[in-house]
């Protein structure tokens, strides 16, 4: 069972879920505007099929979930330092590391710096590993502000309003009990009756600025790796997969049902794909 803990780091509190047992560490990293709660279904599944093989650790990255929000640094380097600090605090020298979307770029950069930290690496539908061309960097800030999945970032007059928006989004297609739990963990009420996302707007802007300006794949990576490719995900074309095939010398590509948030909309297929890869390791 996952339990919540907090680690005091310089200038902020890092909140994380920890199963507390298992001989192999499995570090689960959520994407932008999500939290560790998105991995609770996977954690339960792995506990059922693999017993106590894995010690699962799922942090709320800075600015997300239950971690501190009053932060102005969302650089890849700082987030990697947070993860390094968490592993050191828990006495973990290496782990299987899984990350979604923007965070998949984060752990890829980390893997080029500290490959010994990784037993294996799982990229779940990564969001653009390259450095954006200059002309895209000029117009992209106007585009990302209207991305549908970020409609929940902000302030809302009441709970009914924000739930209605959530039900219309791709990450909550089906509106299962699991999805409702994840959604409800992402918002909070205020004394004036309004509801707010736990992910702040300024974090969105700073993260996208980092994504646009930093190259993700810069050198070969020999770590055993899995690329999870949802059929309705972001990476549907051969040219999108080419950089991963070029830089990862030990890469498997697994196509599964679902969209960018396959772990929310098709958790059975997603969980089985992850379990199969980990078992092969």
Coordinates of C-alpha atoms in Angstrom, one line a residue:
X1 CA 0.0 0.0 0.0
X2 CA 1.3 3.5 -0.9
X3 CA 1.6 5.9 2.0
X4 CA 2.4 9.6 1.7
X5 CA 5.5 11.2 3.1
X6 CA 7.3 14.6 2.8
X7 CA 11.0 15.3 2.3
X8 CA 12.3 18.8 3.2
X9 CA 14.5 20.1 0.4
X10 CA 16.1 23.5 0.1
X11 CA 13.2 26.0 -0.1
X12 CA 10.4 23.6 -0.5
X13 CA 8.7 20.3 0.6
X14 CA 8.7 17.4 -1.8
X15 CA 5.7 15.1 -1.2
X16 CA 5.8 11.5 -2.4
X17 CA 4.1 8.1 -2.2
X18 CA 6.1 5.1 -1.1
X19 CA 5.1 1.4 -0.9
X20 CA 8.0 0.9 1.6
X21 CA 8.9 -2.6 0.5
X22 CA 10.3 -4.5 -2.4
X23 CA 13.8 -5.4 -3.5
X24 CA 13.8 -3.4 -6.7
X25 CA 13.0 0.3 -6.7
X26 CA 10.5 1.6 -9.2
X27 CA 10.4 5.4 -9.5
X28 CA 7.2 6.7 -11.2
X29 CA 7.2 10.3 -12.5
X30 CA 4.0 12.0 -13.6
X31 CA 3.6 14.6 -16.4
X32 CA 2.7 18.2 -16.3
X33 CA -0.3 19.2 -14.2
X34 CA -0.7 15.7 -12.9
X35 CA 0.5 14.1 -9.6
X36 CA 1.7 10.9 -8.1
X37 CA -2.0 9.8 -7.8
X38 CA -2.1 8.9 -11.5
X39 CA 0.1 5.8 -10.6
X40 CA -2.0 4.3 -7.9
X41 CA -3.8 1.9 -10.3
X42 CA -0.4 0.7 -11.7
X43 CA 1.0 0.3 -8.2
X44 CA -2.0 -1.9 -7.1
X45 CA -1.7 -4.0 -10.3
X46 CA 2.0 -4.6 -9.9
X47 CA 1.5 -5.5 -6.3
X48 CA -1.0 -8.2 -7.4
X49 CA 1.1 -9.7 -10.2
X50 CA 4.6 -9.2 -8.8
X51 CA 4.0 -9.4 -5.0
X52 CA 6.7 -7.5 -3.1
X53 CA 9.3 -7.4 -5.9
X54 CA 9.0 -3.6 -6.4
X55 CA 9.3 -0.8 -3.9
X56 CA 7.3 1.9 -5.7
X57 CA 8.1 5.6 -5.1
X58 CA 6.0 8.2 -6.8
X59 CA 6.8 11.9 -6.1
X60 CA 4.7 14.9 -6.7
X61 CA 7.2 17.0 -8.6
X62 CA 7.8 20.6 -7.5
X63 CA 4.7 22.7 -8.0
X64 CA 2.5 19.7 -8.4
X65 CA 0.1 17.7 -6.1
X66 CA 1.0 18.1 -2.4
X67 CA 4.5 19.5 -3.0
X68 CA 5.2 23.1 -2.4
X69 CA 3.9 25.6 -5.0
X70 CA 5.8 28.9 -4.3
X71 CA 8.7 28.0 -6.6
X72 CA 10.1 29.9 -9.6
X73 CA 12.6 27.3 -10.8
X74 CA 11.3 24.5 -13.0
X75 CA 14.4 23.7 -14.9
X76 CA 15.2 20.1 -15.8
X77 CA 18.4 20.4 -13.8
X78 CA 16.6 21.3 -10.6
X79 CA 14.0 18.6 -11.0
X80 CA 16.7 16.0 -11.6
X81 CA 18.4 17.3 -8.4
X82 CA 15.1 16.8 -6.5
X83 CA 14.9 13.2 -7.8
X84 CA 18.5 12.5 -6.9
X85 CA 17.9 13.9 -3.4
X86 CA 14.9 11.7 -2.9
X87 CA 16.7 8.6 -4.0
X88 CA 19.6 9.4 -1.7
X89 CA 17.3 10.1 1.2
X90 CA 15.6 6.7 0.7
X91 CA 18.9 4.9 0.3
X92 CA 18.2 3.9 -3.2
X93 CA 21.2 3.7 -5.5
X94 CA 19.4 2.6 -8.7
X95 CA 15.8 2.1 -9.9
X96 CA 13.6 1.3 -12.8
X97 CA 12.3 4.8 -13.8
X98 CA 9.1 5.5 -15.6
X99 CA 8.0 8.9 -16.8
X100 CA 5.2 10.5 -18.8
X101 CA 5.2 13.3 -21.4
X102 CA 7.3 16.3 -20.3
X103 CA 8.9 14.2 -17.5
X104 CA 10.0 11.6 -20.0
X105 CA 12.3 14.4 -21.4
X106 CA 13.5 15.1 -17.8
X107 CA 14.5 11.5 -17.1
X108 CA 16.2 11.1 -20.6
X109 CA 18.4 14.1 -19.7
X110 CA 19.0 12.5 -16.3
X111 CA 20.0 9.2 -17.9
X112 CA 22.6 10.9 -20.1
X113 CA 24.1 12.3 -16.9
X114 CA 23.8 9.5 -14.4
X115 CA 23.2 6.2 -16.2
X116 CA 24.1 4.2 -13.1
X117 CA 20.9 5.4 -11.5
X118 CA 18.8 3.4 -14.0
X119 CA 18.0 -0.3 -14.0
X120 CA 15.7 0.4 -16.9
X121 CA 13.9 3.4 -18.4
X122 CA 10.3 3.6 -19.5
X123 CA 9.1 6.6 -21.6
X124 CA 5.4 7.0 -21.8
X125 CA 4.4 9.0 -24.9
X126 CA 7.1 11.7 -24.5
X127 CA 6.4 15.3 -25.4
X128 CA 9.0 16.6 -28.0
X129 CA 12.5 15.7 -27.1
X130 CA 14.2 18.2 -29.3
X131 CA 14.8 22.0 -28.9
X132 CA 12.1 24.0 -30.6
X133 CA 13.2 26.1 -33.7
X134 CA 13.4 29.8 -33.0
X135 CA 10.2 30.6 -35.0
X136 CA 8.2 28.0 -33.0
X137 CA 9.5 29.4 -29.7
X138 CA 8.0 32.8 -30.7
X139 CA 4.5 31.5 -31.3
X140 CA 4.3 28.5 -29.0
X141 CA 3.5 30.5 -25.8
X142 CA 0.3 31.6 -27.5
X143 CA -0.6 28.0 -28.3
X144 CA 0.1 26.1 -25.1
X145 CA -2.1 28.5 -23.1
X146 CA -5.2 27.0 -24.9
X147 CA -4.2 23.3 -24.8
X148 CA -7.3 21.4 -23.8
X149 CA -5.7 19.3 -21.0
X150 CA -4.7 22.5 -19.2
X151 CA -8.2 23.8 -19.0
X152 CA -8.3 22.7 -15.4
X153 CA -5.4 25.0 -14.5
X154 CA -6.8 28.1 -12.8
X155 CA -9.7 29.2 -10.6
X156 CA -13.3 28.1 -10.8
X157 CA -16.5 29.5 -9.2
X158 CA -17.7 26.1 -7.8
X159 CA -17.0 22.4 -7.9
X160 CA -19.7 21.7 -10.5
X161 CA -18.0 23.9 -13.1
X162 CA -14.6 22.3 -12.8
X163 CA -16.0 18.8 -12.9
X164 CA -18.0 19.6 -16.0
X165 CA -14.8 20.7 -17.7
X166 CA -12.9 17.6 -16.5
X167 CA -15.5 15.3 -17.9
X168 CA -14.9 16.8 -21.4
X169 CA -11.2 16.2 -21.4
X170 CA -9.3 13.3 -23.0
X171 CA -7.5 12.3 -19.8
X172 CA -10.9 11.6 -18.2
X173 CA -12.7 9.8 -21.0
X174 CA -14.9 7.2 -19.4
X175 CA -15.0 8.9 -16.0
X176 CA -14.2 5.8 -14.0
X177 CA -13.9 5.8 -10.2
X178 CA -10.1 5.8 -10.6
X179 CA -10.3 8.9 -12.9
X180 CA -12.6 10.7 -10.5
X181 CA -10.2 10.1 -7.6
X182 CA -7.3 11.4 -9.7
X183 CA -9.3 14.5 -10.7
X184 CA -10.5 15.2 -7.2
X185 CA -6.9 15.0 -5.9
X186 CA -5.8 17.7 -8.4
X187 CA -8.1 20.5 -7.1
X188 CA -8.9 22.1 -3.8
X189 CA -11.5 24.4 -2.3
X190 CA -10.8 27.9 -0.9
X191 CA -12.6 29.7 2.0
X192 CA -14.4 31.9 -0.5
X193 CA -16.1 28.9 -2.1
X194 CA -14.0 28.9 -5.2
X195 CA -12.0 25.9 -6.5
X196 CA -8.4 25.9 -7.7
X197 CA -6.1 23.6 -9.4
X198 CA -3.2 22.5 -7.3
X199 CA -0.9 23.1 -10.3
X200 CA -0.2 26.9 -10.6
X201 CA -0.3 28.9 -13.8
X202 CA 3.2 30.2 -13.4
X203 CA 4.5 26.7 -13.3
X204 CA 2.9 25.9 -16.6
X205 CA 4.7 28.9 -18.3
X206 CA 8.1 28.1 -16.8
X207 CA 8.0 24.5 -17.7
X208 CA 7.1 25.2 -21.3
X209 CA 9.9 27.7 -21.5
X210 CA 12.3 25.0 -20.4
X211 CA 10.8 22.4 -22.8
X212 CA 11.2 24.8 -25.8
X213 CA 14.9 25.7 -25.1
X214 CA 16.5 22.5 -23.9
X215 CA 17.6 19.5 -26.1
X216 CA 16.6 16.2 -24.7
X217 CA 18.6 13.6 -26.7
X218 CA 22.3 14.6 -26.9
X219 CA 24.2 11.3 -26.6
X220 CA 23.6 7.5 -26.9
X221 CA 21.9 5.7 -24.0
X222 CA 22.5 2.0 -23.4
X223 CA 20.0 1.5 -20.6
X224 CA 17.3 -1.0 -21.4
X225 CA 14.3 1.1 -22.4
X226 CA 10.7 0.9 -23.3
X227 CA 8.8 3.4 -25.4
X228 CA 5.1 3.2 -24.6
X229 CA 3.2 4.4 -27.7
X230 CA -0.6 4.8 -27.3
X231 CA -2.5 4.5 -30.5
X232 CA -4.1 8.0 -30.0
X233 CA -1.0 9.5 -28.4
X234 CA 1.4 12.2 -29.5
X235 CA 3.9 10.0 -31.2
X236 CA 2.1 8.5 -34.2
X237 CA 4.5 9.0 -37.1
X238 CA 7.8 7.2 -37.9
X239 CA 9.8 10.5 -37.9
X240 CA 8.7 11.0 -34.3
X241 CA 10.2 7.7 -33.2
X242 CA 13.4 8.0 -35.2
X243 CA 15.4 10.0 -32.6
X244 CA 14.7 7.4 -29.9
X245 CA 15.7 4.6 -32.2
X246 CA 18.9 6.5 -33.0
X247 CA 19.9 7.3 -29.5
X248 CA 18.6 4.3 -27.5
X249 CA 20.7 1.2 -28.3
X250 CA 18.5 -1.1 -26.3
X251 CA 15.0 0.1 -27.1
X252 CA 11.6 -1.7 -27.2
X253 CA 8.5 0.0 -28.6
X254 CA 5.2 -1.1 -27.4
X255 CA 1.9 0.1 -28.9
X256 CA -1.1 0.0 -26.7
X257 CA -4.7 1.2 -26.6
X258 CA -5.6 4.7 -25.4
X259 CA -4.5 8.3 -25.8
X260 CA -1.7 10.4 -24.2
X261 CA -3.0 9.4 -20.8
X262 CA -3.3 5.7 -21.4
X263 CA -2.7 4.9 -17.7
X264 CA -6.0 6.8 -17.0
X265 CA -8.2 5.8 -20.0
X266 CA -6.9 2.2 -20.6
X267 CA -5.2 1.2 -17.4
X268 CA -5.5 -2.5 -18.0
X269 CA -3.6 -2.4 -21.2
X270 CA -1.1 0.1 -19.8
X271 CA -0.4 -1.8 -16.6
X272 CA 0.1 -5.1 -18.5
X273 CA 2.6 -3.5 -20.9
X274 CA 4.6 -2.1 -18.0
X275 CA 4.5 -5.4 -16.0
X276 CA 5.6 -7.4 -19.1
X277 CA 8.6 -5.1 -19.7
X278 CA 9.7 -5.1 -16.0
X279 CA 9.4 -8.9 -15.8
X280 CA 11.7 -9.2 -18.8
X281 CA 14.3 -7.2 -17.0

